[in-house]
Coordinates of C-alpha atoms in Angstrom, one line a residue:
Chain B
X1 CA -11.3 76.0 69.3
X2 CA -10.9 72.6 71.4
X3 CA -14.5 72.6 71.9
X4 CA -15.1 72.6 68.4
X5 CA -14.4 69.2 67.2
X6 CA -16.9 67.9 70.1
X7 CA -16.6 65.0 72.8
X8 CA -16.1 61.7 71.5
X9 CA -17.3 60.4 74.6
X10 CA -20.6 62.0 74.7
X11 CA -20.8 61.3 70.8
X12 CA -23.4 62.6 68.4
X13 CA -24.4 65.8 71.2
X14 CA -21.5 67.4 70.7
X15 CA -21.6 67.8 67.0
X16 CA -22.8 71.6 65.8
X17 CA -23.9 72.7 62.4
X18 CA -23.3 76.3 61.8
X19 CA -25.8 77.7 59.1
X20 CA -23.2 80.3 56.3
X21 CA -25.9 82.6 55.2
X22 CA -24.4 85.0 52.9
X23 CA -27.1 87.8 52.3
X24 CA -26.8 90.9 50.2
X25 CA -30.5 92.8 49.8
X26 CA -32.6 89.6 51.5
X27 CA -34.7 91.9 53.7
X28 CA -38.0 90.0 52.6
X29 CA -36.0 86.6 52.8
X30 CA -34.4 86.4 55.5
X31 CA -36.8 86.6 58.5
X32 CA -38.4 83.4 56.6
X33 CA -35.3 81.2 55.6
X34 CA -34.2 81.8 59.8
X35 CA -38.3 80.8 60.9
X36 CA -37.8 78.2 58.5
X37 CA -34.1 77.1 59.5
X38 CA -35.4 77.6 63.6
X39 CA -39.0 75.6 62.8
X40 CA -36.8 72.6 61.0
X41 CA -32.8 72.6 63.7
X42 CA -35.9 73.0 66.7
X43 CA -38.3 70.0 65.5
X44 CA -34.7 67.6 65.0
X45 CA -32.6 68.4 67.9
X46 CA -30.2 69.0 66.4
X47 CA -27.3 71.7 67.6
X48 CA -27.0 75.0 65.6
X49 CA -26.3 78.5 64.9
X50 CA -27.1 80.7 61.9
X51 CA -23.9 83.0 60.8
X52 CA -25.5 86.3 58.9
X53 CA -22.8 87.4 56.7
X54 CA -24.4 90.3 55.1
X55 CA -22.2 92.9 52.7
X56 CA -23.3 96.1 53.2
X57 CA -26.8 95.3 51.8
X58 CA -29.0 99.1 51.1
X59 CA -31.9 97.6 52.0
X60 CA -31.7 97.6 55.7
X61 CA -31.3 93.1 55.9
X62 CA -29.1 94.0 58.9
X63 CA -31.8 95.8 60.4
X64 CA -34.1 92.8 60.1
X65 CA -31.3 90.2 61.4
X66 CA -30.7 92.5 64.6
X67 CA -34.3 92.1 64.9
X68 CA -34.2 88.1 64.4
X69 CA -31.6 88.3 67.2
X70 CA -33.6 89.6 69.3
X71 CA -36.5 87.5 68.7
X72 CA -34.0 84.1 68.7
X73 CA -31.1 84.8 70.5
X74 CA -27.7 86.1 70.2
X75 CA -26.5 82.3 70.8
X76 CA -28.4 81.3 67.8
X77 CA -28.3 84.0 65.4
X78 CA -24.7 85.5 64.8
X79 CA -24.4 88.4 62.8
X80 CA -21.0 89.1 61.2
X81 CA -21.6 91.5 58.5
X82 CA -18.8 93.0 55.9
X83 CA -18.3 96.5 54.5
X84 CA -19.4 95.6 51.0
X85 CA -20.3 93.1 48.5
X86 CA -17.0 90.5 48.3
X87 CA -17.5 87.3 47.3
X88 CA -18.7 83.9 48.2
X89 CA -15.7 82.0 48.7
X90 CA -14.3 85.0 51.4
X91 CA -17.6 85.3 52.4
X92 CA -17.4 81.2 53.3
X93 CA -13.5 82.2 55.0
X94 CA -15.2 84.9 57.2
X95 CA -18.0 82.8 58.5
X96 CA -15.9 79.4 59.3
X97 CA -13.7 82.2 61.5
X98 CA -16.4 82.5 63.5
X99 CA -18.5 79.1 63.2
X100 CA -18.6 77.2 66.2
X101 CA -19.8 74.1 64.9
X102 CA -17.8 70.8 63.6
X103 CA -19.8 71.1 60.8
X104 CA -20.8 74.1 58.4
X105 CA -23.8 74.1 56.1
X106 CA -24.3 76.7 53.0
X107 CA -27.7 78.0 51.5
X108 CA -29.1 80.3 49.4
X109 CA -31.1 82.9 51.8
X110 CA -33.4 83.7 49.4
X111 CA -36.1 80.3 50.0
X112 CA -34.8 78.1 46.9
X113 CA -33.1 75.9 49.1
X114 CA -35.6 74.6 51.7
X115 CA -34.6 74.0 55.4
X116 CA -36.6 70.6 55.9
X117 CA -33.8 69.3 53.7
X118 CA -30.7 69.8 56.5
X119 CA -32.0 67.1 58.8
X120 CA -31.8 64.9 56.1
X121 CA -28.1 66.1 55.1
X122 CA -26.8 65.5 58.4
X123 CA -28.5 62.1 58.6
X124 CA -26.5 61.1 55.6
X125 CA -23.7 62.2 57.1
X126 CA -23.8 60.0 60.1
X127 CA -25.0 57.4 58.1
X128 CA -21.6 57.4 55.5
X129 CA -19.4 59.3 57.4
X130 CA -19.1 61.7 54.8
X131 CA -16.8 64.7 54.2
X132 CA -19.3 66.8 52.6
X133 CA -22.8 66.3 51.5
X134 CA -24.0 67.6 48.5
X135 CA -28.0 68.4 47.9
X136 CA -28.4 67.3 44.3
X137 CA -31.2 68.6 41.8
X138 CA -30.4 65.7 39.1
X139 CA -30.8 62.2 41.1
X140 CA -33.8 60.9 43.0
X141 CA -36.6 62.7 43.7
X142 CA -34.6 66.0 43.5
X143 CA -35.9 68.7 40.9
X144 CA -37.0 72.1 40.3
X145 CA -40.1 74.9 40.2
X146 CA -40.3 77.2 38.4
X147 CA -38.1 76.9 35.3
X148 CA -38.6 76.8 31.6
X149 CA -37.6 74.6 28.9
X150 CA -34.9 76.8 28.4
X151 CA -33.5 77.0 31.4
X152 CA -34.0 73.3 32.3
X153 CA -32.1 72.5 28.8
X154 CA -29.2 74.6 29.9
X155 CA -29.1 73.5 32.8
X156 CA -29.2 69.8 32.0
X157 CA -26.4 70.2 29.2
X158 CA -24.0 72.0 31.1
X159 CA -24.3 69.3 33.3
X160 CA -23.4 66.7 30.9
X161 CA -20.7 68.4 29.6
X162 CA -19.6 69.0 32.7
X163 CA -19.8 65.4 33.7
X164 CA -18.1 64.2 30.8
X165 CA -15.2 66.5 31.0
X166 CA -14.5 66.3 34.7
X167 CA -15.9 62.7 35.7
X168 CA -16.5 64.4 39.4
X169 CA -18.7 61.3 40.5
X170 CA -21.1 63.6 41.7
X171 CA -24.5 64.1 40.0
X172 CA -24.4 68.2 41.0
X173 CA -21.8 70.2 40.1
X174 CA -23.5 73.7 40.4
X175 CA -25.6 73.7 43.6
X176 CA -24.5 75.2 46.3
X177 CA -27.0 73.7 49.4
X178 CA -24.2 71.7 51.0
X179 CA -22.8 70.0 54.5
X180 CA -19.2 70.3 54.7
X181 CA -17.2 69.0 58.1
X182 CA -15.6 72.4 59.2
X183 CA -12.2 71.3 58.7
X184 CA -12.8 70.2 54.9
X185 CA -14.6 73.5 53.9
X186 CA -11.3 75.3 55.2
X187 CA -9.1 73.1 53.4
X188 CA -11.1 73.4 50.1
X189 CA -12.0 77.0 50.3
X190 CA -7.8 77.9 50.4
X191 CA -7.2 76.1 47.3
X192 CA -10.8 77.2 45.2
X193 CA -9.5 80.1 43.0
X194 CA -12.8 80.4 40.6
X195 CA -15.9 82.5 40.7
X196 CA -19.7 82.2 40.8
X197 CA -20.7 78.8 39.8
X198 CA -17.6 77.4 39.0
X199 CA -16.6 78.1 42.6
X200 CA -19.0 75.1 43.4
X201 CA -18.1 72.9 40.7
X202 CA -14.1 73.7 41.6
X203 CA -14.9 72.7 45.4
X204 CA -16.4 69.0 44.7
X205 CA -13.4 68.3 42.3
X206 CA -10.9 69.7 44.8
X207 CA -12.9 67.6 47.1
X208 CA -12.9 64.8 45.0
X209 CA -8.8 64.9 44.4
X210 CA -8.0 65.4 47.8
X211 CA -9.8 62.0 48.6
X212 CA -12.6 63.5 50.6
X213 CA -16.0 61.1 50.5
X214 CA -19.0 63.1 49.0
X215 CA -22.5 62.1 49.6
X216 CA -25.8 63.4 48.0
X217 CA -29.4 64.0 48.9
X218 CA -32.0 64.4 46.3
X219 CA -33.4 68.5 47.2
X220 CA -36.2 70.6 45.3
X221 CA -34.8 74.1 44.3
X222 CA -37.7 76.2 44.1
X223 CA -36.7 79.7 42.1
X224 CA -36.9 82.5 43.3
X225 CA -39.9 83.7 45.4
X226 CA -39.2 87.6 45.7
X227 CA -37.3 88.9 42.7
X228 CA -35.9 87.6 39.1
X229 CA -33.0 85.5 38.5
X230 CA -31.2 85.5 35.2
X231 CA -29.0 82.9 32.7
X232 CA -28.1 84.9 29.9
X233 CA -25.2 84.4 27.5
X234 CA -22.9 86.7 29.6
X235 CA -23.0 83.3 32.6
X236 CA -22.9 80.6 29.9
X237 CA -20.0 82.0 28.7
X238 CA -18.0 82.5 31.8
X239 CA -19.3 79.7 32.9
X240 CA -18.0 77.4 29.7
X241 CA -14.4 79.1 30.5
X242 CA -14.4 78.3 34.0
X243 CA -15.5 74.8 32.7
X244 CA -12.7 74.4 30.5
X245 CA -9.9 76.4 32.9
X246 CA -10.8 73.5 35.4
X247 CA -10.6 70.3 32.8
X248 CA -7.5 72.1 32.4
X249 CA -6.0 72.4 35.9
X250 CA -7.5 69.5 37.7
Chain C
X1 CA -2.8 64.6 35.7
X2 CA -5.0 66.4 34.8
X3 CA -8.3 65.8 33.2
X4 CA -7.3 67.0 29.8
X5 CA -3.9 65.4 29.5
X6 CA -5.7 62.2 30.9
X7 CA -8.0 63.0 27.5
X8 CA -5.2 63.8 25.5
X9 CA -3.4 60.7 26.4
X10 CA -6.5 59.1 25.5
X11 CA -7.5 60.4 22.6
X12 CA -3.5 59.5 21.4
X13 CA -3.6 55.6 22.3
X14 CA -6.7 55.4 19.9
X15 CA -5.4 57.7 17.5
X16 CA -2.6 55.7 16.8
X17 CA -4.3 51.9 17.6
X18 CA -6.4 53.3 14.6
X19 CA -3.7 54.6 12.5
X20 CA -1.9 51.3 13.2
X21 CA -4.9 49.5 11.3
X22 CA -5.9 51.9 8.8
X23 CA -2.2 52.6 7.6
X24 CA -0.6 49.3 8.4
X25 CA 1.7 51.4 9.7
X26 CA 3.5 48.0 11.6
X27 CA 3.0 46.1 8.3
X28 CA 0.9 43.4 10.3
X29 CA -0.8 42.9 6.7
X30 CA -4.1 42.6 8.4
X31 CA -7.1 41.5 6.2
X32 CA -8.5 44.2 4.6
X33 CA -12.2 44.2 5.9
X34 CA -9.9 45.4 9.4
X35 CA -9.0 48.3 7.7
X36 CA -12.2 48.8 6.0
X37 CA -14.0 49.0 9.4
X38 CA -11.1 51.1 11.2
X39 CA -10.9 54.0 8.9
X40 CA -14.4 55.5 9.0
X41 CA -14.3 54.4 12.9
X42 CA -13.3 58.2 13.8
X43 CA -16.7 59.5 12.7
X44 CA -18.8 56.5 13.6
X45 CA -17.9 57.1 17.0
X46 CA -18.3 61.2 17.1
X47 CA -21.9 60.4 15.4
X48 CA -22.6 58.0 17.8
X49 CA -21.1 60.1 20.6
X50 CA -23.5 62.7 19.2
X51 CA -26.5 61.1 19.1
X52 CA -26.2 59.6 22.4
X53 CA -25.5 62.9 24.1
X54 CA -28.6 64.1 22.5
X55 CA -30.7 61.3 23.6
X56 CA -29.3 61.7 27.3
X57 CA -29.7 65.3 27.7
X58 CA -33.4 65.1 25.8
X59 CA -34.0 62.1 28.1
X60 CA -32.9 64.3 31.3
X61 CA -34.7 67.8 30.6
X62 CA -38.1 65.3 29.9
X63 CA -38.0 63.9 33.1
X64 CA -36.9 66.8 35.2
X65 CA -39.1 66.5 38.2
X66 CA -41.0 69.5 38.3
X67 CA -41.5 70.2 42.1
X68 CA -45.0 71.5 42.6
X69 CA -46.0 70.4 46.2
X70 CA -42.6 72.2 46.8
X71 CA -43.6 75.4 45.7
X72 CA -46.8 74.9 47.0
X73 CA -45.7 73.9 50.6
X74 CA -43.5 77.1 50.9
X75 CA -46.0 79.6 50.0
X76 CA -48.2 77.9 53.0
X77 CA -45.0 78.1 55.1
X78 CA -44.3 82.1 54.6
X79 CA -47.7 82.6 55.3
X80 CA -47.3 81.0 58.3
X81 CA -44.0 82.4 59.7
X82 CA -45.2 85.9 58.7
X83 CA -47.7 85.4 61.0
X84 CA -45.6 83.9 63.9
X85 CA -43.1 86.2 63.2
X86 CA -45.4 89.5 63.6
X87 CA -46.8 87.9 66.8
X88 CA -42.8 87.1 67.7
X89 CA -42.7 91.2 67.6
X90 CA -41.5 91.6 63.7
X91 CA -42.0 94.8 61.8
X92 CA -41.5 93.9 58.5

């Protein structure tokens, strides 16, 4: 655990990232998003692992991870499956307890968030000293593929009503391709009780309250490559509670 | 404090700097055209809050960057770690 916080003498060389990858059925996936993450940590020099946290997925994604491991390394690759599918935030808990790095990143696994981003994440971390970075979808040059006008619409609203309601001074709310300093993830993972989205939108606010500095970094969110992802009025709705259960309670 | 009682709190100090004007309730004996532009101010302000959330989020969802070469570059990019990766000893 000492070694964890790095040498302040020999500065940035001591700082680790350690890649969360939470996969449940990402066999197609997940060979691509570690070539992509190996490709992108190799060409910046930067130090890394990549935590596999995979519940119990049918479709034999451990299988392929072993087989990653082999290819990579058992240094660089760390596979720390569960039982069955639990959730995101224990899934976060679960991989910090066995990060090495000083600083944690999360990512989808399956390809919409894009590796060639995280070099750009940490650089804005050393460049603000920021507790967490956020990638952002609203601001820049950040956007998406692949989405309709209906989606986009949804998307954008909820956003505004979100940003009117909660004033979290942070442009995305819902994304969850992120750089957290290990310390701050634990903090905010203890005190997030919500779900799903909302789990996301709950850590920047905690963030926010508990005075840690958030910086963003416009990212492209490509949808979905392999398989179908859905909005229907089963998420707005739980989504518009969760909403209004944390203009509530924060 | 939390977000809503900061909106209830708010939403209170205007309610009653309106209801001060529109009512008189101080008996201030403001000139009338005050009270003339207070009362309908409640609405004003809702239609105007409206209309400006309409023209933000229209605004917003027309100007969503639509990321092409993204999409583009990552189809090139499986194709190329499939490869590496079958060479690298893969069965997929």
């Amino acid at each position: 655990m000492a070694s964890r916080r790095g040498n302040a003498k020999t500065g940035e060389q001591a700082d680790k990232y350690s890649v969360l990858l939470p996969t449940y059925n990402e066999r197609e996936n997940l060979p691509l998003i570690v070539w992509l993450l190996v490709k992108y940590f190799g060409e910046s020099g930067y130090n890394y692992e990549i935590i596999v946290i995979d519940d119990g997925s049918p479709d034999g994604t451990l299988q392929i991870a072993e087989q990653l491991q082999k290819i990579y390394g058992a240094d660089k690759i760390l596979l720390r499956p569960r039982a069955k599918k639990l959730g995101l935030g224990t899934a976060y808990i679960h991989g910090i307890k066995h990060a090495s790095g000083n600083f944690i990143i999360i990512m989808d696994a399956d390809l919409s968030h894009h590796p060639k981003f995280i070099p750009q994440f940490i650089e804005k971390q050393k460049e603000g000293g920021y507790d967490l970075v956020s990638g952002t979808r609203y601001r820049g040059d950040g956007g998406v593929y692949g989405w309709d006008l209906r989606r986009k619409l949804i998307s954008r609203g909820a956003n505004f009503i979100t940003q009117v309601l909660l004033r979290p001074g942070a442009s995305d709310l819902t994304g969850s391709f992120r750089l957290y300093k290990t310390e701050v993830l634990e903090k905010l993972v203890e005190q997030c009780v919500s779900k799903g989205y909302v789990f996301q939108m709950e850590m920047i606010v905690r963030a926010r309250q508990l005075g840690y500095t958030v910086g963003e970094v416009p990212i492209s969110f490509v949808d979905r490559v392999y398989g179908e992802s859905k909005l229907g009025g089963n998420e707005i709705v739980s989504f518009l509670k969760g909403l209004l259960t944390l203009f509530a309670t924060t | 404090m939390t977000k809503l009682l900061e909106w209830l709190l708010g939403l209170s100090l205007i309610g009653m700097a309106w209801g001060l004007v529109t009512f008189d309730l101080l008996d201030l004996q403001l000139p009338p055209q005050y009270r003339e532009l207070a009362w309908p101010m409640p609405v004003y302000l809702l239609v105007a809050f409206g209309c400006y959330s309409l023209a933000t989020v229209g605004y917003r969802v027309a100007t969503f960057n639509d990321c092409e070469d993204a999409a583009k570059e990552l189809q090139a990019q499986i194709k190329e770690a499939k490869e590496d990766l079958k060479k690298k000893g893969l069965k997929m």
